[in-house]
Coordinates of C-alpha atoms and ligand atoms in Angstrom, one line a residue:
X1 CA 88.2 -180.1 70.5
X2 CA 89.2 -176.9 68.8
X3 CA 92.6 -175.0 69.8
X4 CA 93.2 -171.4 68.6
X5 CA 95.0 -172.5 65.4
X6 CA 92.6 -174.7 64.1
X7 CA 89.6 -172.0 64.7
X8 CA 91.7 -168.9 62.9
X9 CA 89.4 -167.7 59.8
X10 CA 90.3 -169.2 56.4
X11 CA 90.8 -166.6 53.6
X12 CA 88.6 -166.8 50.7
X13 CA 91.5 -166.5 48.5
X14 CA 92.3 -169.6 49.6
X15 CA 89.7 -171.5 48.3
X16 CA 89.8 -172.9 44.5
X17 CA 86.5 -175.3 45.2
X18 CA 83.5 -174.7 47.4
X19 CA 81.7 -177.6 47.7
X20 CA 78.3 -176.6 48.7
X21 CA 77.0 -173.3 48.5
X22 CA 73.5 -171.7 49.7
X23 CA 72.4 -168.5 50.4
X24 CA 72.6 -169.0 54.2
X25 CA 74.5 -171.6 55.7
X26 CA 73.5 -172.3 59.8
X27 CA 75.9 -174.5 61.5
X28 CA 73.5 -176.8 64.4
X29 CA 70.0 -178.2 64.0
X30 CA 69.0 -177.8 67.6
X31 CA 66.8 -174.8 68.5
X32 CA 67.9 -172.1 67.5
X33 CA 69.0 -174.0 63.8
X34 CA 65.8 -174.9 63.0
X35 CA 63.6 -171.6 64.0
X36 CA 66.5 -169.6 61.6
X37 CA 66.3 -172.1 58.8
X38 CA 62.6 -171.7 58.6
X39 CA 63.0 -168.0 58.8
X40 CA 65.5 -167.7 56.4
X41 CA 63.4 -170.1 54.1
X42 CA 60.4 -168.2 54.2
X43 CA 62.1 -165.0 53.4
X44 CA 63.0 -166.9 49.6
X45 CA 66.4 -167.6 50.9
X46 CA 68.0 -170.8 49.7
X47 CA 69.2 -172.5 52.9
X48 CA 71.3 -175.1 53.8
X49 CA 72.1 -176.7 57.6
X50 CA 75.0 -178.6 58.4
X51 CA 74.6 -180.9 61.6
X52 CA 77.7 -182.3 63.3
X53 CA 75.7 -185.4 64.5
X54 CA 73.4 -187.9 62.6
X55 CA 70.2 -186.1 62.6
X56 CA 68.2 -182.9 64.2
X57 CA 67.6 -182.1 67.6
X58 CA 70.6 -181.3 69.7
X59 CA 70.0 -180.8 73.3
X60 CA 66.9 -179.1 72.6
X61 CA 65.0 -182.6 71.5
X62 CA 66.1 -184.2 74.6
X63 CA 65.1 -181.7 76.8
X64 CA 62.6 -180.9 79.7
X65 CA 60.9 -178.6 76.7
X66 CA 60.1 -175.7 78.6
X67 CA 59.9 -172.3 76.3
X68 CA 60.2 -169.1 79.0
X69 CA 57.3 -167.3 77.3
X70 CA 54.4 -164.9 78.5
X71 CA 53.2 -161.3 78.5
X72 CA 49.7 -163.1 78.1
X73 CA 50.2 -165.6 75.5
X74 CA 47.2 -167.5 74.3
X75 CA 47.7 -170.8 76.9
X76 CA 48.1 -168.0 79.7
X77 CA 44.6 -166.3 79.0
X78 CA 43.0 -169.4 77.9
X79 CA 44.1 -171.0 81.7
X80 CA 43.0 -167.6 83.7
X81 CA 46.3 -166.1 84.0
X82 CA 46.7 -162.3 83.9
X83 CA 50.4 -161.4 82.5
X84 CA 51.5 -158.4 80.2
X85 CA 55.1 -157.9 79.0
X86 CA 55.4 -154.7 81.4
X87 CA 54.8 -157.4 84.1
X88 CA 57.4 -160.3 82.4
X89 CA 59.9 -157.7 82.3
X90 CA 59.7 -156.6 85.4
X91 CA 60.5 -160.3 87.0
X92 CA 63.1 -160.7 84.3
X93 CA 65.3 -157.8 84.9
X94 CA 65.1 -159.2 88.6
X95 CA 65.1 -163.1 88.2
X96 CA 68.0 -162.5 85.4
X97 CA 70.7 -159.8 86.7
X98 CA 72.5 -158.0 87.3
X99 CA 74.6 -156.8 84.2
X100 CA 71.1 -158.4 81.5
X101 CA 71.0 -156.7 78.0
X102 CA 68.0 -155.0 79.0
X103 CA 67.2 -153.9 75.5
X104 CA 67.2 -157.8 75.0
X105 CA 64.5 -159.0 77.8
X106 CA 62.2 -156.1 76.6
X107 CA 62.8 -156.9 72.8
X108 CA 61.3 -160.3 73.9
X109 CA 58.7 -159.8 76.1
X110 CA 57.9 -157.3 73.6
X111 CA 57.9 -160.3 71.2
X112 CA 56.7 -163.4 73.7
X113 CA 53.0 -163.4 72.9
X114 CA 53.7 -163.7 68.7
X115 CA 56.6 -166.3 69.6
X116 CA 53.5 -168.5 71.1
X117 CA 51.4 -167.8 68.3
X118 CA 54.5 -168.7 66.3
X119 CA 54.9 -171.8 67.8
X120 CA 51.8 -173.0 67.7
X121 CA 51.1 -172.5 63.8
X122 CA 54.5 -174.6 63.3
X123 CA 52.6 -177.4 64.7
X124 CA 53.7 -177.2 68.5
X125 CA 51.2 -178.5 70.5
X126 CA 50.5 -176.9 73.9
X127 CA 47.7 -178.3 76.4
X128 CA 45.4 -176.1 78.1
X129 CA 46.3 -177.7 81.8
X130 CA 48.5 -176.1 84.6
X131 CA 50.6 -177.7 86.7
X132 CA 50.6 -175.9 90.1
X133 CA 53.3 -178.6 92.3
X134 CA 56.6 -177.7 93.5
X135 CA 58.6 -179.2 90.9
X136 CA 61.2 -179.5 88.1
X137 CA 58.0 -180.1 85.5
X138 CA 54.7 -181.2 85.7
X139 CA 54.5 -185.5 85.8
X140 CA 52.3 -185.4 83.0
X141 CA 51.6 -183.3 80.0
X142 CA 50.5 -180.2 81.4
X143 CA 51.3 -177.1 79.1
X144 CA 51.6 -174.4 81.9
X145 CA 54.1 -174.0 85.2
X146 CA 55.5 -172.0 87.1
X147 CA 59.9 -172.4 86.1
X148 CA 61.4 -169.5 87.8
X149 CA 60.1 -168.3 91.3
X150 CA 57.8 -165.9 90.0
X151 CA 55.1 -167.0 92.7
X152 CA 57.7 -167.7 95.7
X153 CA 60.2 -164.4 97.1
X154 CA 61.7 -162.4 96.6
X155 CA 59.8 -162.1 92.9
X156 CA 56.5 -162.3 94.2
X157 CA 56.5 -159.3 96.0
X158 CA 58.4 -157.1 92.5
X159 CA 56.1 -158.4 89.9
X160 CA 52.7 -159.9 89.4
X161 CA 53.2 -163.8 89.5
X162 CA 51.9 -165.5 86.6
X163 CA 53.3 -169.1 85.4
X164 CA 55.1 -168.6 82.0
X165 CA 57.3 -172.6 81.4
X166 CA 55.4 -173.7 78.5
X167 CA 55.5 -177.0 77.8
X168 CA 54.6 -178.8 74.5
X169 CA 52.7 -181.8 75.0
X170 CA 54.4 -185.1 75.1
X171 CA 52.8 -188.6 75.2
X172 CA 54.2 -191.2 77.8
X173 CA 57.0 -188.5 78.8
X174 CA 59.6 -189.6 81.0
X175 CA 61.6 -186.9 82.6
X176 CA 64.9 -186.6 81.6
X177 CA 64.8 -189.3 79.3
X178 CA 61.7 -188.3 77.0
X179 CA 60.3 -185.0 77.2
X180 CA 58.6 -182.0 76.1
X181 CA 61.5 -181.2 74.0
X182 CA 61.1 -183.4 71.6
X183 CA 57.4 -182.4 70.3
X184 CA 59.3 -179.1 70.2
X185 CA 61.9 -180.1 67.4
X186 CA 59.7 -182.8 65.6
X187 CA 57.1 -180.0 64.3
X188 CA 59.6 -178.0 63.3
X189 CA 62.5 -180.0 61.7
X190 CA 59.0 -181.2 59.7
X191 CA 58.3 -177.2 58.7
X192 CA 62.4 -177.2 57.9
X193 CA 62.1 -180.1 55.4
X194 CA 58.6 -178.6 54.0
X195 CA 60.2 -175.4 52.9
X196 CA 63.1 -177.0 51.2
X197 CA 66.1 -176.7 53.2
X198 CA 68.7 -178.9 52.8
X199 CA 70.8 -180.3 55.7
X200 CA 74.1 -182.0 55.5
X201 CA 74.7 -184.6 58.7
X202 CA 78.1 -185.7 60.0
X203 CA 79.5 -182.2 58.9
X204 CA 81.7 -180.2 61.6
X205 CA 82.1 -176.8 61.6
X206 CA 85.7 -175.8 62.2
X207 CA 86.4 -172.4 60.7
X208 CA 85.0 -169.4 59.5
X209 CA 85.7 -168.4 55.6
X210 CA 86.0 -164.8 55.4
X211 CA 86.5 -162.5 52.4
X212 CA 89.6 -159.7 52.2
X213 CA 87.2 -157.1 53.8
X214 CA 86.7 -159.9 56.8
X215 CA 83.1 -160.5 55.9
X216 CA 82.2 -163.7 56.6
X217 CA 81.3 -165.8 53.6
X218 CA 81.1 -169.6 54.3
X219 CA 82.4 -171.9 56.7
X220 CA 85.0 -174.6 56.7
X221 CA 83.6 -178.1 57.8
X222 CA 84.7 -181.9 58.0
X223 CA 82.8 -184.9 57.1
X224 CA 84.7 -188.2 58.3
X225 CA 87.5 -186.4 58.3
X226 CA 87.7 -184.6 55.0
X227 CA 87.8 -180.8 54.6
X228 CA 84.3 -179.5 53.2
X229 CA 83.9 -176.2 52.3
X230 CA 80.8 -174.4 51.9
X231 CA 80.2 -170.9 50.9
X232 CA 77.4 -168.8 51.8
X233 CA 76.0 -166.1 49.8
X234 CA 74.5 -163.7 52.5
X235 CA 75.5 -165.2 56.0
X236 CA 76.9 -167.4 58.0
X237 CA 74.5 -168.1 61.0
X238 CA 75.9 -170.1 64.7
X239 CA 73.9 -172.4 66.3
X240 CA 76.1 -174.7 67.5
X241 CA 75.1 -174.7 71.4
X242 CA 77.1 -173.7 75.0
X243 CA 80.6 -174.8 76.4
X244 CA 79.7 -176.8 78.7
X245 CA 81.5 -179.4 77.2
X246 CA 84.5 -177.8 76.7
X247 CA 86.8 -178.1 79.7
X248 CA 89.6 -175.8 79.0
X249 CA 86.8 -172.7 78.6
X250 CA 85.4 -174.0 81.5
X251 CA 88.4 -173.7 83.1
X252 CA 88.6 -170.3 82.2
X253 CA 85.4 -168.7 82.2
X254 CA 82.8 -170.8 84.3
X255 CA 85.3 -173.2 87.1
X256 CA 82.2 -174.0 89.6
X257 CA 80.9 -176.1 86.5
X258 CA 84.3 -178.3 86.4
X259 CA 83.4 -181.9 86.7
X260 CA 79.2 -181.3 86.7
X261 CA 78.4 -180.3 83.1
X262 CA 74.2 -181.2 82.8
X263 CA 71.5 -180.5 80.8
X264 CA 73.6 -180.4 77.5
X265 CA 74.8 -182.5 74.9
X266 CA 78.7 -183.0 74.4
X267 CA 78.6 -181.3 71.1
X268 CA 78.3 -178.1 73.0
X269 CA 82.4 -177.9 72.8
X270 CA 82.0 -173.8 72.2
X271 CA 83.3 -173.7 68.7
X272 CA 80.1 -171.3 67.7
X273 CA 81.9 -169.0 70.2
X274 CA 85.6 -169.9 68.8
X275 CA 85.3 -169.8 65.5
X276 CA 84.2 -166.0 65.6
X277 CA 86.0 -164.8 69.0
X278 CA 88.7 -165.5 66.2
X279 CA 87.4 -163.1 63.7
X280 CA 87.1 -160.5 67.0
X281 CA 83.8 -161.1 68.1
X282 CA 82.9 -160.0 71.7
X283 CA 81.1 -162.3 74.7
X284 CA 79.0 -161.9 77.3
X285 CA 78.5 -163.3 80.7
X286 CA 81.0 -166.6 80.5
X287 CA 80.5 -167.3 83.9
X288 CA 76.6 -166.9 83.8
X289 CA 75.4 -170.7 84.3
X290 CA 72.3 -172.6 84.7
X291 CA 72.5 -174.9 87.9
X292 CA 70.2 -177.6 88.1
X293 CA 69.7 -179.2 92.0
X294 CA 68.8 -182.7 92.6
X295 CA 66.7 -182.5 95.8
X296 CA 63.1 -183.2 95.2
X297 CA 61.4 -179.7 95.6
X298 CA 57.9 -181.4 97.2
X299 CA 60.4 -182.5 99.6
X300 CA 62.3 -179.0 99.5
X301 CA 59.5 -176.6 100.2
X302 CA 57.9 -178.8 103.1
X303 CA 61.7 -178.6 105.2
X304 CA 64.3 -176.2 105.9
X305 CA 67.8 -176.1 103.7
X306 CA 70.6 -175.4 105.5
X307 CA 74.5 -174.9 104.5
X308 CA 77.6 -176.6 105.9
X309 CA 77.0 -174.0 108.6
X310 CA 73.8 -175.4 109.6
X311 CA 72.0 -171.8 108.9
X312 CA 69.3 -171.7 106.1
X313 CA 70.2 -169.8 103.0
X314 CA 67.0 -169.3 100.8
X315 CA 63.3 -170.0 100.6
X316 CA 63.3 -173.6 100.1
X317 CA 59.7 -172.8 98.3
X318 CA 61.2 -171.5 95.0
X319 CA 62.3 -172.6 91.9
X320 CA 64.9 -175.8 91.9
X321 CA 67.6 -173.7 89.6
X322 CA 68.0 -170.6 92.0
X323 CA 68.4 -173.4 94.4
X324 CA 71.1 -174.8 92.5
X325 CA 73.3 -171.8 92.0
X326 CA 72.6 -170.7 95.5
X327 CA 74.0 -173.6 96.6
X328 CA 76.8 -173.9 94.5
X329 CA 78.1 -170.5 93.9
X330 CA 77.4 -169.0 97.7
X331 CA 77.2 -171.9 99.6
X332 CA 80.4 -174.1 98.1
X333 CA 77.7 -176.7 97.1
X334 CA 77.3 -177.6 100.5
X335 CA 73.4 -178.2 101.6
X336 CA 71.1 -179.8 103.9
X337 CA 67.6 -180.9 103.9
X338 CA 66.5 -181.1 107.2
X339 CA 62.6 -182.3 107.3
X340 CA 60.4 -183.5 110.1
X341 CA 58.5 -186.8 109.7
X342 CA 54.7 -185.4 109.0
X343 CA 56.2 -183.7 106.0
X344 CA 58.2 -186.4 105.1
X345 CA 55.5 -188.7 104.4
X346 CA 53.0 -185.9 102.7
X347 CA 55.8 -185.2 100.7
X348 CA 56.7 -188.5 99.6
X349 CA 53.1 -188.6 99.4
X350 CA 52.6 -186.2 96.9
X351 CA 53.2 -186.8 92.9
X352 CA 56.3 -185.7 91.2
X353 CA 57.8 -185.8 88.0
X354 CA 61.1 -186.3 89.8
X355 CA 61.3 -189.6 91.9
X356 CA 64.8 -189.9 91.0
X357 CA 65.4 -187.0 92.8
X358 CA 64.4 -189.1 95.9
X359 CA 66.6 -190.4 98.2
X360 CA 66.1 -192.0 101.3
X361 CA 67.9 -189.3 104.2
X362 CA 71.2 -190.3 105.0
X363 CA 70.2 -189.0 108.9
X364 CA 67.2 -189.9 111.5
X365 CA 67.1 -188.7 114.9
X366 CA 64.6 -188.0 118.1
X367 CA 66.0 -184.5 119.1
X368 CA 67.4 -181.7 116.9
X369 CA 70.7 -181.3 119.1
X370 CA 70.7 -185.4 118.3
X371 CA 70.6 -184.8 114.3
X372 CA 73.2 -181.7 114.7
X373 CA 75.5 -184.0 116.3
X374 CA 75.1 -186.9 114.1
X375 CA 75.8 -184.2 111.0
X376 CA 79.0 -183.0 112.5
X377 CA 77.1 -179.8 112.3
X378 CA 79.1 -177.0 114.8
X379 CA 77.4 -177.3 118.3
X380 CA 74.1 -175.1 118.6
X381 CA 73.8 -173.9 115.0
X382 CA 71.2 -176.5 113.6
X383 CA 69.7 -175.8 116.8
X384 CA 69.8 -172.3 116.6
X385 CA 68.3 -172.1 113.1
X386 CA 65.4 -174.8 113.9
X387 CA 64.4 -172.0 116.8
X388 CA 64.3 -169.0 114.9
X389 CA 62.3 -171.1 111.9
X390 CA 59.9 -172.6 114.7
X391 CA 59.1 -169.4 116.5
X392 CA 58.1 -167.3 113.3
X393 CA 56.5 -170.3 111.6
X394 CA 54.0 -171.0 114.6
X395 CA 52.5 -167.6 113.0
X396 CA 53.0 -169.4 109.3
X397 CA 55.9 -166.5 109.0
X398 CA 59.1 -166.5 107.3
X399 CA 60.8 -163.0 108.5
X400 CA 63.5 -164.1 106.8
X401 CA 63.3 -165.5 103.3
X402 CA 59.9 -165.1 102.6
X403 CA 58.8 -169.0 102.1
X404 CA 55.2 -168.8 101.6
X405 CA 52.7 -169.4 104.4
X406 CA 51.2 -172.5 102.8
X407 CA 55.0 -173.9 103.6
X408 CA 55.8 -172.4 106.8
X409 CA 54.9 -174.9 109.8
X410 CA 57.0 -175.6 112.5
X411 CA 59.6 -178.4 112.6
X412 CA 58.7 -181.1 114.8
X413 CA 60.3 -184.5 115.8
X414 CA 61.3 -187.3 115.2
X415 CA 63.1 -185.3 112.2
X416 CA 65.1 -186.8 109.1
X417 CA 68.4 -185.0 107.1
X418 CA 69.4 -185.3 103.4
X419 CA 72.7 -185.0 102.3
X420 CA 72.6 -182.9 99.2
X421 CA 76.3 -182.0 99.0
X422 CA 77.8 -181.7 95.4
X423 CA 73.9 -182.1 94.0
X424 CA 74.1 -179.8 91.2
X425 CA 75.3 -179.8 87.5
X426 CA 74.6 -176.9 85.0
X427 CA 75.7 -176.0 81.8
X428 CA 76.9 -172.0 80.3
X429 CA 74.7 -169.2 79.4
X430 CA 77.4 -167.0 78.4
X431 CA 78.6 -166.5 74.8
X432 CA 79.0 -164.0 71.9
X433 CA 77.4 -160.4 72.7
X434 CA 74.7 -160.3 69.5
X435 CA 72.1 -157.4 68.3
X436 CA 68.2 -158.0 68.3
X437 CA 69.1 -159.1 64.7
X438 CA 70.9 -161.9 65.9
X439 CA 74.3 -159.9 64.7
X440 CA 77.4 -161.0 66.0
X441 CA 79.2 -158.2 67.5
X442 CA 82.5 -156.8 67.2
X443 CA 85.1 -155.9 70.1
X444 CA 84.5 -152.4 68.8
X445 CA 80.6 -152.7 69.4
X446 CA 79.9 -153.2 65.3
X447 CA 78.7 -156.1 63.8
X448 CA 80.7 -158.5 62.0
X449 CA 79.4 -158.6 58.3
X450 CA 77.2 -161.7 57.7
X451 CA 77.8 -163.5 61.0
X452 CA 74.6 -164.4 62.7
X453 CA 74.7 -166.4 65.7
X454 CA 71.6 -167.7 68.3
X455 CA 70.7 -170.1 71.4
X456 CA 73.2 -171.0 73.8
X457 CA 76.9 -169.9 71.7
X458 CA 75.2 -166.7 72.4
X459 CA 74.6 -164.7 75.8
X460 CA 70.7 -164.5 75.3
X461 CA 68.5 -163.1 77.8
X462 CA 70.5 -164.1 81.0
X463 CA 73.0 -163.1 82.6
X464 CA 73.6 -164.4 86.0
X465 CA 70.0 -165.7 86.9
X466 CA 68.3 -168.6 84.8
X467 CA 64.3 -169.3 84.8
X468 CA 63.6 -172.9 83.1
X469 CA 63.0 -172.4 79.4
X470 CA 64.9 -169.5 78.7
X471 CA 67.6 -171.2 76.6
X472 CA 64.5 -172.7 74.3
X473 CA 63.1 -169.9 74.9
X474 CA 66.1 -167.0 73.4
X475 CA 67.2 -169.7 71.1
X476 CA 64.1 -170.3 69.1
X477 CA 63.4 -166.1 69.2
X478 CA 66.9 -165.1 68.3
X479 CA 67.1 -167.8 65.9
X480 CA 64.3 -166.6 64.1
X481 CA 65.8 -163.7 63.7
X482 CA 68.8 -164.2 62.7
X483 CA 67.4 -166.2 59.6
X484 CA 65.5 -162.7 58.8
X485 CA 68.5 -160.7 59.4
X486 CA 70.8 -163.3 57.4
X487 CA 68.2 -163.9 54.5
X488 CA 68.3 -159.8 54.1
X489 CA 71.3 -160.0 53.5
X490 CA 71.3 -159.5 50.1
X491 CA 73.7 -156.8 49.6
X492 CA 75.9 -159.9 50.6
X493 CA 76.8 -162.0 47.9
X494 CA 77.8 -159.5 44.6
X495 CA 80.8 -158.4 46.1
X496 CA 82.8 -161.9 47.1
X497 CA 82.3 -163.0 43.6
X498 CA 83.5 -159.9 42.1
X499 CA 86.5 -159.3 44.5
X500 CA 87.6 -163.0 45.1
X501 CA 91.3 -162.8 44.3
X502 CA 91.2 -166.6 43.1
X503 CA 88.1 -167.6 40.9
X504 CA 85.4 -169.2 42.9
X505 CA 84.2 -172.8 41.4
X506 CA 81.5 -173.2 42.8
X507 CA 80.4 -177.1 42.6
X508 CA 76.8 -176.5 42.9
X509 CA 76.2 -173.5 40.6
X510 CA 78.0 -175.6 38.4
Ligands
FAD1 C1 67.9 -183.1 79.6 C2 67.8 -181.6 79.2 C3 66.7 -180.9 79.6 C4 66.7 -179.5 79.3 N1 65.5 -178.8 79.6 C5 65.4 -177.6 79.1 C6 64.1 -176.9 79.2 O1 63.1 -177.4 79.7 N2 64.1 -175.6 78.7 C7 65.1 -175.0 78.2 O2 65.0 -173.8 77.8 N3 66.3 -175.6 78.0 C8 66.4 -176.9 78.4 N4 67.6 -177.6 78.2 C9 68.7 -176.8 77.6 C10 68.4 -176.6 76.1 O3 68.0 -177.8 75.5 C11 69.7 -176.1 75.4 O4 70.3 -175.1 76.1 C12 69.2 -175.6 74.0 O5 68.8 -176.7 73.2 C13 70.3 -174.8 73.3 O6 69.9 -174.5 72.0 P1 71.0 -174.5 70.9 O7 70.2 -174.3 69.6 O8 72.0 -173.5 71.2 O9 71.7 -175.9 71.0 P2 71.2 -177.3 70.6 O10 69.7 -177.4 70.6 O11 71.9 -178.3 71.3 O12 71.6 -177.4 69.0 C14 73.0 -177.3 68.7 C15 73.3 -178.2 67.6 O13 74.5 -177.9 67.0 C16 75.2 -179.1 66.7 N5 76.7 -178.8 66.6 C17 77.5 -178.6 67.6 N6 78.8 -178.4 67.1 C18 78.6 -178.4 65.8 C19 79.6 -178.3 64.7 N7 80.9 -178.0 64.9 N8 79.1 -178.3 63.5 C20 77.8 -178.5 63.2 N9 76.9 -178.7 64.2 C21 77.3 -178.7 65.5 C22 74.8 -180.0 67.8 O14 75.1 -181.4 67.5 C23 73.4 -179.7 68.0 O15 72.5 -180.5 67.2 C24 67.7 -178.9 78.5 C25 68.8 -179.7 78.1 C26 68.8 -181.0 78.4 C27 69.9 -181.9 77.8

C-alpha cells in the first residue's frame, strides 16, 4: 500500500535512464485501460500498458458485465424498447444524485448509442433477448435488463422506463464466478494486441514523473521489486480502478464500507487517485459507493422489508443496489424480509441467477404478533406495518412506496422472516474530478498537463446513486476518451526533451 511519501511526484531531472518510453503510457488493463489503449492506438499513437497483475482484465473480466447504456441503442430498438437520451438523462440525474456532474451524464447519454455501436464492432457480442425477472442478472445469456429501478418507483413515474444493463453474451456463465464481463475484455484486449500496443505485466505504478513545469511525463513503476521508469511522450493516462481495497481511505472517505469491500479486485488500493492528488488533483464524491444486497430479489419483491424498527423502508420491487445502500446507509444495515408462505414457494419457484442468495428464513410463525415476538421486534410495530401494507394492498396499492401492483398482495399466514442484517458489501465510486476529455483536474479547476485518468480512480457518472453497469459503462466511455485526448497530445513531447535539466537516455529510442 502506498503512503504519502512514496506517492510524491518524481522530478524529471532526476532521471538519467528511462527504461521504456511510448507515446502514451496507461497504467491498468481493466476497462477503462483497454478502451484508451485502442483509442490512443487508432489515433497513430504508440502505446504502451503496464499491468500490476499477470495479464488483462482487472475487475472488469470478472464481472457481472453489465454496460449502463441506452438512449435507443441498437439491442433496445431491435427488442421493442422506446428510449432517447432526453429520456436516459432524465432517470440519471434522478437514479444518480444529488451533487452528479450533469455536464457528464448528458455528455454520455449524448454518446450511449455510438458506445453500443462501438462495442459491438470491437467484437462484443450482445444477444437480442431480454430478461424481464426481478434480479441481479438474467440466469442465462440474455443481452437486455432492467439494472437500476427504472420500471419500479419512484423512477417510473420521472422518466419513461426502458431496460438499459447490457449484457455481453457469455456461454455457461456462472454468476459471480464467470460472467458477462469477461466476453467484454476478451474482444477487446484482442483489438489491443491487433493495433500493436505493447503491455508490460507485473509492473506497479508508484509515482508520477513530472517535468519542471509539473507536466506529467512518465510514471515511476516496480517490477519484482526493482524501480522501472517509463516516460511518456504526450500523457500519462490512470486506470488503475477504486479504493475499495484501501482501508486507511476508506477510513477516511467512505467508513460504511469498512470490513465489506465487494465487487472489486484488491488491486483497487487508490494509487490512480494518490499518485495525482499528489501533484494537486481534485476528487469527487469519496463517499459515493455501490452497495450490493444479498437477499434474493424474486424473494424481495413478493414480501415486505422491514428495518430493525419493524417499519418498511423502500419498495421491495426495485433494483437490489438501491436496496443495498438503503439499507446500509439509512437503515444501519439492519433489514428484514418478512414473506408469507404462497409467496414463498412461487418465489422459490421462480428461476434466478442468484440461488446463492437464498437462504432458508431464520423465522416461521402462525400469527404476525407470533413472528414479531420471536424477532425481538418492539411490541406492535411488525404488526402495525403488516396492517397498513394489508389494507392498501387488498386494492393492489402501495400509498406508500410505490411497489408495483403486480407485487402488491396482502400478507397472509403461516408467514416466514429472513435475517438480512449486515448483507451488503460495495465498493467506491468516488475519485479524481476529470473533464469530458478524460483530463485530470486541478484544485484550481485546470487540468493538469498530460494526466488522463478513467473508470473507477475517477468519479464518473455517479455520485451518490449507482445503476448496475455504470462503472463499465463510464470506464469504457471515458477511457476512450482519454486515449483521444492523450494521443492529441502532441504539443506534449518537444518540450521535456528540450528542457530536461539532465539529458534523457532513453533505452528504447536508443
Ligand atoms: C464480481 C464483480 C461483478 C461486477 N459487475 C459489474 C457489472 O455488471 N457492471 C459494472 O459496471 N461493474 C461491475 N463490476 C465493477 C467493475 O468491474 C469495476 O468497477 C470496473 O472494472 C472498474 O474499471 P477500471 O478500469 O477502473 O478497473 P479494472 O477493470 O479493475 O482495471 C484496473 C486494472 O488496473 C490494475 N492496477 C491496479 N493498480 C495498478 C498499479 N499500481 N499499476 C498497474 N496496474 C494496476 C489492476 O490490476 C486492474 O487490472 C463488478 C465487479 C466485480 C468484481
Amino acid at each position: 500500500m502506498s503512503d504519502t511519501a512514496t506517492v510524491r511526484p518524481l522530478r524529471a531531472a532526476e532521471v538519467t535512464e528511462w527504461d521504456l518510453t511510448a507515446d502514451v503510457v496507461i497504467a491498468g488493463y481493466g476497462i477503462a485501460g483497454a478502451c484508451a489503449a485502442i483509442e490512443a492506438a487508432r489515433a497513430g499513437a504508440d502505446v504502451l500498458v503496464l499491468e500490476r497483475t499477470g495479464g488483462w482484465g482487472g475487475a472488469a473480466a470478472l464481472s457481472g458485465g453489465y454496460v449502463y447504456l441506452g438512449g435507443g441503442t441498437g439491442l433496445q430498438r431491435a427488442l421493442g424498447f422506446e428510449d432517447s437520451p432526453e429520456n436516459m438523462e432524465k432517470f440519471l440525474l434522478a437514479a444518480l444524485g444529488p451533487g452528479v456532474d450533469t455536464a457528464k451524464i448528458h455528455d454520455y447519454c449524448e454518446g450511449s448509442v455510438e458506445h453500443f455501436d462501438w462495442l459491438v464492432e470491437q467484437g462484443v457480442p450482445f444477444k437480442q433477448e431480454f430478461w424481464g425477472e426481478p434480479g441481479w442478472e438474467p440466469p442465462h445469456d440474455e443481452g437486455l435488463m432492467y439494472s437500476g429501478g427504472e420500471n419500479a418507483a419512484p423512477f417510473n413515474t420521472i422518466a419513461s422506463p426502458a431496460p438499459r444493463g447490457h449484457l455481453p453474451q457469455m456461454q455457461n456463465k456462472r454468476t459471480g464466478l464467470k460472467g458477462g464481463g469477461f466476453m467484454l475484455m476478451k474482444p477487446l484486449s484482442e483489438v489491443v494486441e491487433s493495433l500493436g500496443v505493447r503491455a508490460e505485466y507485473d509492473v506497479r505504478l508508484q509515482r508520477l514523473v513530472v517535468g519542471d513545469d509539473d507536466r506529467v511525463v512518465g510514471v515511476a513503476a516496480r517490477r519484482y521489486g526493482k524501480p522501472v521508469l517509463i516516460r511518456a511522450r504526450r500523457g500519462v493516462v490512470l486506470a488503475t480502478g477504486s479504493f475499495a481495497y484501501n482501508e486507511q481511505m476508506i477510513e477516511n472517505y467512505a467508513p460504511r464500507l469498512i470490513g465489506r469491500p465487494g465487487a472489486a479486485i484488491e488491486e483497487h488500493d487508490g494509487i490512480g487517485i494518490r499518485v495525482a492528488q499528489a501533484l494537486g488533483a481534485d476528487v469527487a464524491h469519496m463517499d459515493a459507493t455501490e452497495v450490493a444486497f444479498f437477499g434474493d430479489p424474486q424473494l424481495l419483491a413478493r414480501g415486505i422489508l422491514v428495518n430493525g424498527r419493524g417499519q418498511r423502508y423502500i419498495a421491495e420491487d426495485t433494483y437490489g443496489g438501491r436496496i443495498g445502500q438503503a439499507t446500509l446507509i439509512q437503515q444501519e444495515n439492519q433489514a428484514y424480509l418478512i414473506i408469507d408462505e404462497q409467496s414463498l414457494e412461487q418465489g422459490q419457484g421462480t428461476e434466478t441467477a442468484t440461488p446463492f442468495f437464498r437462504q432458508p428464513p431464520k423465522w416461521a410463525a402462525e400469527t404476525v404478533a407470533e413472528l414479531e415476538s420471536d424477532m425481538g421486534l418492539p411490541a406492535g410495530a411488525l404488526q402495525a406495518t403488516v396492517e397498513v401494507y394489508n389494507r392498501h394492498a387488498a386494492d393492489s396499492a402501495d400509498p406508500l412506496f410505490g411497489k408495483k401492483p403486480q407485487w402488491v398482495r396482502p400478507l397472509g399466514t403461516p408467514l416466514a422472516g429472513f435475517d438480512l442484517r449486515g448483507f451488503t458489501a460495495g465498493f467506491t465510486l468516488g475519485g479524481l474530478r476529470t473533464d469530458l476529455d478524460s483530463r485530470v483536474l486541478h484544485v484550481s479547476g485546470e487540468p493538469i498537463a498530460g494526466l488522463y485518468a478513467a473508470g473507477r480512480c475517477t468519479s464518473g457518472i455517479c455520485a451518490g446513486g449507482y445503476v448496475s453497469g455504470a462503472s463499465l459503462g463510464d470506464g469504457s466511455f471515458y477511457g476512450r476518451r482519454a486515449g483521444i485526448a492523450a494521443a492529441a497530445n502532441t504539443a506534449a513531447a518537444a518540450p521535456l526533451m528540450d528542457s530536461a535539466a539532465a539529458p534523457l537516455i532513453d533505452s528504447a529510442d536508443q
